[in-house]
Amino acid sequence: MADPIILRCRLNGTPKTELIAPNRSLLDFLREDLGYTGSKHGCDVGDCGACTVRIDGAPTLSCITLAASVEGKSLQTIEGVAGSEPTLVQQCFHEHVAAQCGYCTPGIVLVLEALFEEQADPSEEAIAEVLGSNICRCTGYTKILSAAIDARERRNGRPAKPPTPTFARDL
Amino acid sequence: MLPLPDFDLHRPQTLPEALRLRAALPKARILAGGTDLIPSMKQGLFTPQDVLHIAGLAELKGITVNADGIRVGALTSLTEMRRDARLATLVPGLVAACKSVATPTLQNMATLGGNLLLDTRCRFYNQSQFWREALGGANAKPATGCLKCDSAGICHIAPKGKGCYAAHSADTVPTLILLGAQAELASVRGTRRLAVEALYGEDGREAAPDRSPRLLIAGDEVLVAVHIPTPTGPTVHRKVRARAAIDYPMLLVAASAEGVVLSSLGPRPQRVTGIQDSMLDADIDAVAQAAFSQAFPLATHVWASTWRKKMVRVEVRRALAELATLNGDPR
Ligand SMILES: Cc1cc2nc3c(=O)[nH]c(=O)nc-3n(C[C@H](O)[C@H](O)[C@H](O)COP(=O)(O)OP(=O)(O)OC[C@H]3O[C@@H](n4cnc5c(N)ncnc54)[C@H](O)[C@@H]3O)c2cc1C
Ligand code: SF4
Ligand code: FES
Ligand code: FES
């Protein structure tokens, strides 16, 4: 076994100093070593986006990132997104029922939060493009897209675009 | 969980230090953004004892533009390239190629250098160890897959052949070739420049007995930067893939006045030959037909190679029509 190395970083605003193996993936470090299970373990090889975290603000796939490579950086996981209240993106996901099994949701919320920090009023194409980073097997993306568009409208002071009634809701 | 092999991690902070380590550890793998290397290590394709993590090298970062052209450091991420206003004006076709790589999240991690040196891909190779063991290889014991993984294995695409035909899959490369880009390579022995077009050999493997290997760079060299001469006209990048996101290409076509480059058909990109005119004057159907007759895709992708071959003609036509429009010629 290679010698362990010391990792110093900030996780959701809190400084962390941990001993890690050089070959530890960031996802396994977060989930197995620190118990932050909000980042999901999907494909494990960079295809699906379930493991997305933000490193210095940029959405990154933690399954194909070495924990050692976040030395000195700031990490944000889904656990660090909401304050005492859910964010607008989270609120819209809730109202639009944009999570079904929920496995893809943490990653998708993080890429949308990052997009809205970068572009106040992104086009529908720009939203769809970042959603291409994350695979959702349940929703068919319709509700995710409508939640994201609603969040965009509301954060820009425009009227809400409430969810369109669905069969399930009408029952 | 796919475990990573056990390795020592080296994190040089300056280029000279990195070059010394590179020379001292010839079997080490270089880790840049990791979006190619880490999945491959998780799939057991590489089990290096040493990994050289070069992300700390300031010399390999950033984009500069001057009278001679553009220099993009090898560690520049594709997202940085997409956001650079100067690149958007000077080389919009290259920016479009960056944008078509994988997904926005992967573009945050992916470096230009890693894209140039991306491993060749094949449906029998880019699979988990479990998958490859289940497939077996006629001679390999224990069966680990095909010839590219194991010199005792066989190629499942061309079982009687002696080569590997895994496909070059780097989106930015066909465009960089047309732009006349050069790779700046450094080692303890010094620095040299090599045309991007001359980086790639005939075989899909890192070492092949009778054919040139997939990369024609020395084992102790590190890619420092890519130099692009100031472009004289537009380039067009076209990509065929199953989904509009995530997927690697099953065919790439780049076009400019200088010519047409095809890729993802075999281990290296290829120029369409035999066209005398500038692509702005050439007959689109004649170029498309020439490209079709020079393309020999093998079954390296899940999609039928006969269909990929037909798409060469279609995509070359589309690329040249797009190029004509960009040049103000509404053909
Ligand atoms: C799901 C998925 C989809 C993808 N789709 C695409 C796609 O559509 N198109 C595409 O082109 N790519 C695709 N990629 C691959 C990849 O994201 C890009 O090619 C990326 O640019 C590779 O850069 P990197 O820094 O991550 O490379 P790394 O994995 O760090 O390195 C790649 C190779 O280059 C070597 N290397 C890297 N930098 C240097 C250097 N400076 N000097 C010497 N050697 C070096 C490494 O040793 C390694 O062998 C995809 C990846 C994933 C996971
Ligand atoms: S072309 Fe043949 S040897 Fe090369 S990766 Fe595919 S199956 Fe393996
Ligand atoms: S688990 Fe990381 S991309 Fe799928
Ligand atoms: S809600 Fe189940 S994968 Fe997206």
Coordinates of C-alpha atoms and ligand atoms in Angstrom, one line a residue:
Chain A
M1 CA 0.0 0.0 0.0
A2 CA 1.2 3.5 -0.9
D3 CA 1.8 5.8 2.0
P4 CA -1.3 7.9 3.1
I5 CA -1.2 11.6 2.4
I6 CA -2.7 14.5 4.3
L7 CA -5.6 16.3 2.6
R8 CA -6.7 19.8 3.6
C9 CA -9.8 21.3 2.0
R10 CA -13.0 23.1 2.8
L11 CA -16.2 21.0 2.7
N12 CA -19.4 23.0 2.6
G13 CA -17.5 25.9 4.3
T14 CA -15.9 23.8 7.1
P15 CA -12.2 23.2 7.0
K16 CA -11.2 19.5 6.9
T17 CA -7.9 17.8 7.4
E18 CA -8.0 14.1 6.7
L19 CA -5.6 11.2 6.0
I20 CA -6.3 9.6 2.7
A21 CA -4.8 6.9 0.4
P22 CA -3.4 8.4 -2.9
N23 CA -5.8 6.3 -4.9
R24 CA -9.0 7.3 -3.0
S25 CA -11.6 8.7 -5.3
L26 CA -13.3 11.9 -4.1
L27 CA -16.7 10.1 -4.2
D28 CA -15.5 7.3 -1.9
F29 CA -13.8 9.8 0.4
L30 CA -17.0 11.8 0.7
R31 CA -19.3 8.8 1.1
E32 CA -17.3 6.2 2.8
D33 CA -14.8 8.2 4.9
L34 CA -16.9 11.3 5.8
G35 CA -20.5 9.9 5.5
Y36 CA -21.6 12.5 3.1
T37 CA -23.9 10.2 1.1
G38 CA -25.8 12.9 -0.8
S39 CA -23.4 12.5 -3.7
K40 CA -24.6 9.3 -5.4
H41 CA -22.6 6.4 -6.7
G42 CA -23.9 5.7 -10.2
C43 CA -21.7 4.4 -13.0
D44 CA -18.4 5.1 -11.2
V45 CA -16.6 6.0 -14.5
G46 CA -17.8 9.5 -15.5
D47 CA -20.9 8.7 -17.6
C48 CA -23.9 9.6 -15.4
G49 CA -23.4 12.7 -13.2
A50 CA -24.9 11.2 -10.1
C51 CA -21.7 11.9 -8.2
T52 CA -21.5 15.6 -9.1
V53 CA -20.0 18.0 -6.5
R54 CA -18.7 21.5 -7.0
I55 CA -15.0 22.2 -6.7
D56 CA -14.2 25.9 -6.4
G57 CA -17.7 26.4 -7.8
A58 CA -17.3 24.2 -10.9
P59 CA -19.4 21.1 -11.2
T60 CA -17.1 18.1 -11.2
L61 CA -17.6 14.3 -11.3
S62 CA -16.3 13.1 -7.9
C63 CA -16.1 9.4 -9.0
I64 CA -13.3 10.2 -11.5
T65 CA -11.5 12.8 -9.3
L66 CA -8.8 11.8 -6.9
A67 CA -9.5 13.1 -3.4
A68 CA -5.9 14.2 -3.3
S69 CA -6.5 16.6 -6.1
V70 CA -8.8 18.8 -4.1
E71 CA -6.0 19.9 -1.8
G72 CA -6.5 23.5 -0.8
K73 CA -9.8 23.7 -2.6
S74 CA -13.4 24.4 -1.6
L75 CA -15.9 21.6 -2.1
Q76 CA -19.7 21.9 -2.1
T77 CA -21.9 18.8 -2.0
I78 CA -25.7 18.7 -2.0
E79 CA -25.6 18.8 1.8
G80 CA -24.2 22.3 1.6
V81 CA -26.7 23.8 -0.8
A82 CA -29.7 24.7 1.4
G83 CA -29.5 27.2 4.2
S84 CA -32.3 27.0 6.8
E85 CA -34.7 27.1 3.8
P86 CA -34.4 25.2 0.5
T87 CA -32.9 27.2 -2.4
L88 CA -35.2 28.4 -5.2
V89 CA -34.0 25.5 -7.4
Q90 CA -34.8 23.0 -4.6
Q91 CA -38.2 24.6 -4.0
C92 CA -39.1 24.5 -7.7
F93 CA -38.0 20.8 -7.9
H94 CA -40.4 20.1 -5.0
E95 CA -43.3 22.0 -6.5
H96 CA -42.8 20.4 -10.0
V97 CA -42.3 16.9 -8.5
A98 CA -39.0 16.9 -10.5
A99 CA -37.5 14.1 -8.4
Q100 CA -38.9 10.6 -8.8
C101 CA -36.4 8.1 -7.4
G102 CA -34.2 11.1 -6.6
Y103 CA -30.9 9.4 -7.4
C104 CA -30.0 12.0 -10.1
T105 CA -31.4 14.9 -8.1
P106 CA -28.4 16.0 -6.0
G107 CA -26.2 16.2 -9.1
I108 CA -28.8 18.1 -11.2
V109 CA -29.5 20.6 -8.4
L110 CA -25.8 21.3 -8.2
V111 CA -25.3 21.9 -12.0
L112 CA -28.3 24.2 -12.0
E113 CA -27.1 26.2 -9.0
A114 CA -23.8 26.6 -10.8
L115 CA -25.5 27.7 -14.0
F116 CA -27.6 30.3 -12.2
E117 CA -24.5 31.7 -10.5
E118 CA -22.8 32.1 -13.8
Q119 CA -25.7 33.3 -15.9
A120 CA -28.5 35.1 -14.2
D121 CA -31.0 34.4 -17.0
P122 CA -29.9 31.4 -19.1
S123 CA -31.7 30.4 -22.3
E124 CA -33.7 27.2 -22.4
E125 CA -30.9 25.8 -24.6
A126 CA -28.3 26.6 -22.0
I127 CA -30.3 24.9 -19.3
A128 CA -30.8 21.9 -21.5
E129 CA -27.1 21.8 -22.3
V130 CA -26.0 21.6 -18.6
L131 CA -28.7 19.0 -17.9
G132 CA -27.0 16.9 -20.6
S133 CA -24.3 16.3 -17.9
N134 CA -26.7 14.2 -15.8
I135 CA -28.6 11.1 -16.6
C136 CA -32.1 10.7 -15.3
R137 CA -33.8 7.4 -15.9
C138 CA -37.1 8.3 -14.3
T139 CA -38.5 11.7 -15.3
G140 CA -37.8 12.0 -19.0
Y141 CA -36.4 15.4 -18.0
T142 CA -39.7 17.2 -18.7
K143 CA -40.3 18.0 -15.0
I144 CA -36.7 18.8 -14.4
L145 CA -36.7 21.3 -17.3
S146 CA -39.9 22.9 -16.2
A147 CA -38.6 23.2 -12.6
A148 CA -35.4 24.8 -13.9
I149 CA -37.3 27.2 -16.1
D150 CA -39.6 28.1 -13.2
A151 CA -36.6 28.8 -11.0
R152 CA -35.1 31.0 -13.8
E153 CA -38.3 33.0 -14.1
R154 CA -38.8 33.5 -10.4
R155 CA -35.1 34.5 -9.7
N156 CA -35.5 37.1 -12.4
G157 CA -38.6 38.6 -10.8
R158 CA -41.0 37.2 -13.4
P159 CA -44.2 35.4 -12.6
A160 CA -43.9 31.7 -11.7
K161 CA -44.5 29.1 -14.3
P162 CA -46.4 26.6 -12.3
P163 CA -46.3 22.9 -13.1
T164 CA -48.7 21.8 -15.8
P165 CA -51.3 19.5 -14.3
T166 CA -50.3 15.9 -14.8
F167 CA -52.5 12.8 -14.9
A168 CA -51.2 11.8 -11.4
R169 CA -52.0 15.2 -10.0
D170 CA -55.6 15.1 -11.4
L171 CA -56.4 11.9 -9.7
Chain B
M1 CA -17.4 0.1 -6.6
L2 CA -14.6 0.0 -9.1
P3 CA -11.3 0.3 -7.1
L4 CA -8.4 2.3 -8.4
P5 CA -5.1 0.5 -8.5
D6 CA -2.7 1.2 -5.7
F7 CA -0.2 3.8 -6.8
D8 CA 2.2 6.5 -5.5
L9 CA 1.1 10.0 -6.3
H10 CA 3.7 12.5 -7.4
R11 CA 2.6 16.2 -7.5
P12 CA 5.4 18.2 -9.2
Q13 CA 4.9 22.0 -8.8
T14 CA 7.3 23.2 -11.6
L15 CA 7.9 21.9 -15.2
P16 CA 11.6 21.1 -14.6
E17 CA 10.6 19.0 -11.6
A18 CA 7.9 17.2 -13.6
L19 CA 10.3 16.5 -16.5
R20 CA 12.9 15.0 -14.1
L21 CA 10.2 12.8 -12.5
R22 CA 8.9 11.8 -16.0
A23 CA 12.4 10.7 -17.0
A24 CA 13.0 8.9 -13.7
L25 CA 9.6 7.1 -13.8
P26 CA 9.2 6.0 -17.4
K27 CA 6.2 3.7 -16.6
A28 CA 4.3 6.4 -14.6
R29 CA 1.0 7.6 -16.0
I30 CA 0.5 11.4 -16.4
L31 CA -2.7 12.6 -14.8
A32 CA -4.2 15.9 -16.1
G33 CA -8.0 16.3 -15.9
G34 CA -8.2 12.5 -15.4
T35 CA -11.4 12.1 -17.5
D36 CA -9.8 9.5 -19.7
L37 CA -7.1 8.1 -17.4
I38 CA -9.2 7.5 -14.2
P39 CA -12.1 5.6 -15.9
S40 CA -9.4 3.5 -17.7
M41 CA -7.6 2.7 -14.4
K42 CA -11.0 1.9 -12.8
Q43 CA -11.6 -0.5 -15.6
G44 CA -8.2 -2.2 -15.0
L45 CA -6.8 -1.1 -18.4
F46 CA -3.8 0.5 -16.7
T47 CA -2.3 -0.4 -13.3
P48 CA 0.6 2.1 -12.9
Q49 CA 2.8 2.0 -9.8
D50 CA 3.3 5.8 -10.1
V51 CA 0.9 8.5 -11.2
L52 CA 2.3 12.0 -12.0
H53 CA -0.4 14.5 -11.3
I54 CA 0.6 17.6 -13.3
A55 CA -2.3 19.9 -12.4
G56 CA 0.0 22.1 -10.4
L57 CA 2.2 23.2 -13.3
A58 CA 1.6 26.9 -13.9
E59 CA 3.7 26.7 -17.1
L60 CA 1.0 24.5 -18.7
K61 CA -1.9 26.9 -18.0
G62 CA -3.6 29.7 -19.8
I63 CA -4.3 31.1 -23.2
T64 CA -2.1 33.8 -24.8
V65 CA -2.7 35.5 -28.2
N66 CA -0.1 37.5 -30.1
A67 CA 0.8 38.4 -33.7
D68 CA 2.1 34.9 -34.4
G69 CA -1.1 33.2 -33.2
I70 CA -2.6 31.5 -30.2
R71 CA -0.9 29.4 -27.5
V72 CA -3.1 27.2 -25.4
G73 CA -1.4 25.6 -22.4
A74 CA -1.9 21.9 -22.2
L75 CA -3.7 22.1 -18.9
T76 CA -6.3 24.6 -20.1
S77 CA -9.8 23.2 -19.6
L78 CA -12.2 23.0 -22.4
T79 CA -14.6 25.2 -20.4
E80 CA -11.9 27.9 -20.2
M81 CA -11.5 27.6 -24.0
R82 CA -15.3 27.9 -24.5
R83 CA -15.4 31.0 -22.3
D84 CA -12.5 32.8 -23.9
A85 CA -13.7 35.8 -26.0
R86 CA -10.5 35.8 -28.1
L87 CA -10.9 32.2 -29.1
A88 CA -14.6 32.8 -29.9
T89 CA -13.6 35.4 -32.5
L90 CA -10.4 33.8 -33.8
V91 CA -11.3 30.1 -33.9
P92 CA -15.1 29.6 -33.4
G93 CA -14.8 26.2 -35.1
L94 CA -12.4 25.0 -32.4
V95 CA -14.6 26.4 -29.7
A96 CA -17.5 24.4 -31.2
A97 CA -15.4 21.3 -31.1
C98 CA -14.6 21.9 -27.4
K99 CA -18.3 22.3 -26.8
S100 CA -19.1 19.0 -28.4
V101 CA -16.9 17.0 -26.0
A102 CA -18.8 14.9 -23.5
T103 CA -20.8 17.3 -21.3
P104 CA -20.4 20.7 -19.6
T105 CA -19.4 19.1 -16.3
L106 CA -16.7 16.9 -18.0
Q107 CA -15.5 20.0 -19.9
N108 CA -14.8 21.7 -16.6
M109 CA -12.3 18.8 -15.9
A110 CA -11.1 17.9 -19.4
T111 CA -7.9 19.5 -20.5
L112 CA -6.9 20.3 -24.1
G113 CA -3.6 18.4 -23.6
G114 CA -5.5 15.3 -22.4
N115 CA -7.8 15.6 -25.5
L116 CA -4.9 15.5 -27.9
L117 CA -3.4 12.5 -26.1
L118 CA -6.8 10.7 -25.5
D119 CA -6.5 6.9 -25.7
T120 CA -8.0 5.2 -28.8
R121 CA -11.4 3.6 -28.2
C122 CA -13.1 0.4 -29.0
R123 CA -16.2 -1.4 -27.8
F124 CA -14.2 -4.4 -26.8
Y125 CA -11.6 -2.3 -24.9
N126 CA -13.4 0.4 -22.9
Q127 CA -15.2 -2.0 -20.7
S128 CA -14.8 -3.1 -17.1
Q129 CA -12.4 -5.9 -16.2
F130 CA -15.4 -8.1 -15.4
W131 CA -16.8 -7.5 -18.9
R132 CA -13.5 -8.1 -20.6
E133 CA -12.8 -11.3 -18.6
A134 CA -16.3 -12.6 -19.6
L135 CA -15.5 -12.0 -23.2
G136 CA -12.1 -13.7 -22.9
G137 CA -9.4 -13.7 -25.5
A138 CA -8.6 -16.9 -27.3
N139 CA -5.0 -17.1 -26.1
A140 CA -5.0 -14.8 -23.1
K141 CA -4.7 -16.6 -19.7
P142 CA -6.2 -15.3 -17.6
A143 CA -8.5 -13.9 -20.3
T144 CA -8.3 -10.1 -20.0
G145 CA -9.8 -9.1 -23.3
C146 CA -8.3 -8.2 -26.6
L147 CA -4.9 -7.5 -28.1
K148 CA -4.9 -3.9 -27.0
C149 CA -5.0 -5.0 -23.3
D150 CA -2.8 -8.0 -23.7
S151 CA -0.2 -8.9 -26.3
A152 CA -1.4 -12.6 -25.9
G153 CA -5.0 -11.6 -26.7
I154 CA -6.7 -11.4 -30.1
C155 CA -8.4 -8.5 -31.8
H156 CA -12.2 -9.2 -31.8
I157 CA -12.7 -6.8 -34.7
A158 CA -10.1 -8.4 -37.0
P159 CA -9.2 -11.7 -35.4
K160 CA -6.8 -12.7 -38.2
G161 CA -5.1 -9.3 -38.2
K162 CA -2.0 -8.3 -36.3
G163 CA -3.1 -4.8 -35.5
C164 CA -5.4 -2.8 -33.3
Y165 CA -7.9 -0.6 -35.0
A166 CA -9.3 1.2 -32.0
A167 CA -10.7 4.6 -33.0
H168 CA -9.1 8.1 -32.4
S169 CA -11.9 9.9 -30.7
A170 CA -10.6 13.3 -29.7
D171 CA -13.0 16.0 -30.9
T172 CA -10.6 18.9 -31.1
V173 CA -7.9 17.2 -33.2
P174 CA -9.4 17.3 -36.7
T175 CA -9.9 21.0 -36.4
L176 CA -6.5 21.6 -34.9
I177 CA -5.0 19.7 -37.8
L178 CA -6.7 21.9 -40.3
L179 CA -5.6 25.0 -38.4
G180 CA -2.0 23.8 -38.7
A181 CA -1.5 23.5 -34.9
Q182 CA 1.7 22.3 -33.4
A183 CA 2.3 20.5 -30.1
E184 CA 5.0 21.8 -27.9
L185 CA 6.7 18.8 -26.2
A186 CA 9.3 19.1 -23.4
S187 CA 11.6 16.6 -21.8
V188 CA 14.8 16.7 -19.8
R189 CA 16.5 16.6 -23.3
G190 CA 14.9 19.9 -24.4
T191 CA 11.8 21.2 -26.2
R192 CA 10.5 20.6 -29.7
R193 CA 7.5 21.3 -31.7
L194 CA 5.6 18.6 -33.7
A195 CA 2.6 19.2 -36.0
V196 CA -0.5 17.9 -34.3
E197 CA -1.1 15.9 -37.6
A198 CA 2.2 14.1 -37.0
L199 CA 1.4 13.0 -33.4
Y200 CA -0.5 9.9 -34.3
G201 CA 0.7 6.5 -35.6
E202 CA -1.0 3.6 -37.4
D203 CA -1.9 1.3 -34.6
G204 CA -4.4 1.7 -31.8
R205 CA -1.9 0.4 -29.2
E206 CA 0.8 2.2 -27.3
A207 CA 3.4 -0.2 -28.7
A208 CA 2.9 -2.4 -31.7
P209 CA 5.4 -4.8 -33.1
D210 CA 5.2 -4.0 -36.8
R211 CA 3.4 -0.7 -37.0
S212 CA 3.9 2.7 -35.5
P213 CA 2.3 3.2 -32.1
R214 CA -0.8 5.3 -31.4
L215 CA 1.3 8.3 -30.2
L216 CA 4.6 9.3 -31.9
I217 CA 6.0 11.1 -28.8
A218 CA 8.9 9.9 -26.7
G219 CA 8.2 8.2 -23.3
D220 CA 9.9 11.1 -21.4
E221 CA 8.0 13.9 -23.1
V222 CA 5.3 16.1 -21.6
L223 CA 2.9 18.1 -23.7
V224 CA 3.3 21.7 -22.7
A225 CA 1.1 23.7 -25.1
V226 CA -0.6 23.8 -28.4
H227 CA 0.3 26.6 -30.8
I228 CA -2.2 27.7 -33.4
P229 CA -1.1 30.0 -36.2
T230 CA -3.5 33.0 -36.7
P231 CA -6.3 31.4 -38.8
T232 CA -7.0 32.7 -42.3
G233 CA -10.6 31.4 -42.6
P234 CA -13.3 29.5 -40.8
T235 CA -13.4 25.8 -39.9
V236 CA -16.4 23.5 -39.5
H237 CA -16.6 20.7 -36.9
R238 CA -19.2 18.0 -37.3
K239 CA -19.8 15.0 -35.0
V240 CA -21.9 11.9 -35.3
R241 CA -22.9 10.4 -32.0
A242 CA -26.0 8.6 -30.6
R243 CA -27.0 11.2 -28.1
A244 CA -26.5 15.0 -28.3
A245 CA -24.5 14.8 -25.0
I246 CA -22.0 12.5 -23.2
D247 CA -21.2 10.3 -26.1
Y248 CA -17.8 9.9 -27.8
P249 CA -17.9 10.4 -31.6
M250 CA -18.6 7.6 -34.0
L251 CA -17.5 9.9 -36.8
L252 CA -15.8 13.3 -36.9
V253 CA -15.5 15.6 -39.9
A254 CA -13.7 18.9 -40.0
A255 CA -13.5 21.1 -43.0
S256 CA -11.8 24.4 -44.0
A257 CA -10.6 25.9 -47.2
E258 CA -7.4 23.8 -46.7
G259 CA -9.2 20.5 -46.7
V260 CA -11.3 17.9 -45.0
V261 CA -10.2 15.7 -42.1
L262 CA -12.1 12.6 -41.0
S263 CA -11.7 10.9 -37.6
S264 CA -13.0 8.1 -35.3
L265 CA -12.7 5.7 -38.2
G266 CA -9.4 4.2 -37.1
P267 CA -6.4 4.9 -34.8
R268 CA -5.5 8.2 -36.4
P269 CA -7.3 11.1 -38.1
Q270 CA -7.0 11.1 -41.9
R271 CA -7.1 13.9 -44.5
V272 CA -9.2 13.4 -47.6
T273 CA -6.7 13.2 -50.5
G274 CA -6.9 13.8 -54.2
I275 CA -8.8 17.1 -54.2
Q276 CA -6.8 19.7 -56.1
D277 CA -9.0 22.8 -55.5
S278 CA -9.5 24.8 -52.4
M279 CA -12.6 23.4 -50.6
L280 CA -14.3 26.7 -51.3
D281 CA -14.2 26.0 -55.1
A282 CA -14.3 22.2 -55.1
D283 CA -17.4 20.3 -56.1
I284 CA -19.1 19.2 -52.8
D285 CA -20.4 15.9 -54.2
A286 CA -16.9 15.0 -55.6
V287 CA -15.3 15.7 -52.2
A288 CA -18.0 13.7 -50.4
Q289 CA -17.5 10.8 -52.8
A290 CA -13.7 10.9 -52.4
A291 CA -14.1 10.9 -48.6
F292 CA -16.6 8.0 -48.8
S293 CA -14.2 5.9 -50.9
Q294 CA -11.3 6.6 -48.5
A295 CA -13.2 5.7 -45.3
F296 CA -12.8 2.2 -43.9
P297 CA -14.6 2.1 -40.6
L298 CA -14.4 -1.2 -38.7
A299 CA -16.7 -2.5 -36.0
T300 CA -15.1 -0.6 -33.2
H301 CA -18.4 1.1 -32.4
V302 CA -21.8 -0.4 -31.5
W303 CA -23.3 1.2 -34.6
A304 CA -22.9 -0.6 -37.9
S305 CA -19.7 0.3 -39.7
T306 CA -21.6 0.2 -43.1
W307 CA -23.8 3.0 -41.8
R308 CA -20.9 5.0 -40.4
K309 CA -19.3 4.8 -43.8
K310 CA -22.4 6.1 -45.5
M311 CA -22.5 8.9 -42.9
V312 CA -19.1 10.0 -44.1
R313 CA -20.6 11.1 -47.4
V314 CA -23.5 12.8 -45.7
E315 CA -21.4 14.6 -43.1
V316 CA -18.8 15.8 -45.5
R317 CA -21.5 17.3 -47.7
R318 CA -23.1 19.0 -44.6
A319 CA -19.7 20.3 -43.5
L320 CA -18.8 21.8 -46.9
A321 CA -22.3 23.4 -47.2
E322 CA -21.8 24.9 -43.8
L323 CA -18.3 26.1 -44.7
A324 CA -19.7 27.7 -47.9
T325 CA -22.3 29.5 -45.9
L326 CA -19.7 30.8 -43.4
N327 CA -17.7 32.1 -46.4
G328 CA -20.8 33.9 -47.7
D329 CA -21.4 31.5 -50.6
P330 CA -25.0 30.2 -50.4
R331 CA -24.6 26.9 -52.3
Ligands
LIG1 C1 -18.4 10.1 -20.3 C2 -17.2 10.6 -21.1 C3 -17.5 11.1 -22.3 C4 -16.4 11.7 -23.1 N1 -16.7 12.1 -24.3 C5 -15.7 12.7 -25.1 C6 -16.0 13.2 -26.4 O1 -17.2 13.2 -26.8 N2 -15.0 13.7 -27.1 C7 -13.7 13.7 -26.7 O2 -12.8 14.2 -27.4 N3 -13.4 13.2 -25.4 C8 -14.4 12.7 -24.6 N4 -14.1 12.3 -23.4 C9 -12.7 12.2 -22.9 C10 -12.2 13.4 -22.2 O3 -13.1 14.0 -21.4 C11 -11.5 14.4 -23.1 O4 -10.8 13.8 -24.2 C12 -10.5 15.2 -22.2 O5 -10.1 16.4 -23.0 C13 -9.3 14.5 -21.8 O6 -8.5 15.3 -21.0 P1 -8.1 15.0 -19.5 O7 -7.3 16.2 -19.0 O8 -9.2 14.6 -18.7 O9 -7.2 13.7 -19.8 P2 -6.4 12.7 -18.8 O10 -7.3 11.6 -18.5 O11 -5.8 13.4 -17.6 O12 -5.3 12.3 -19.8 C14 -5.5 11.6 -21.0 C15 -4.2 11.0 -21.5 O13 -3.3 12.0 -21.9 C16 -2.1 11.9 -21.1 N5 -1.8 13.3 -20.8 C17 -2.7 14.3 -20.4 N6 -2.0 15.5 -20.4 C18 -0.7 15.3 -20.7 C19 0.4 16.1 -20.9 N7 0.3 17.4 -20.7 N8 1.6 15.6 -21.3 C20 1.7 14.2 -21.5 N9 0.6 13.4 -21.4 C21 -0.6 13.9 -21.0 C22 -2.5 11.1 -19.9 O14 -1.4 10.4 -19.4 C23 -3.5 10.1 -20.5 O15 -2.9 9.1 -21.1 C24 -15.1 11.7 -22.5 C25 -14.9 11.3 -21.3 C26 -15.9 10.7 -20.5 C27 -15.7 10.2 -19.1
SF4_2 S1 -9.5 -3.0 -32.5 FE1 -9.2 -5.1 -31.7 S2 -7.3 -5.0 -30.5 FE2 -8.0 -2.9 -30.8 S3 -9.3 -2.5 -29.0 FE3 -10.7 -3.2 -30.5 S4 -10.8 -5.5 -30.2 FE4 -9.0 -4.7 -29.1
FES3 S1 -21.0 8.0 -10.6 FE1 -19.7 9.6 -11.3 S2 -20.4 10.0 -13.3 FE2 -21.6 8.3 -12.7
FES4 S1 -35.4 10.9 -10.6 FE1 -34.8 8.8 -10.8 S2 -32.9 9.1 -12.0 FE2 -33.7 11.0 -12.1

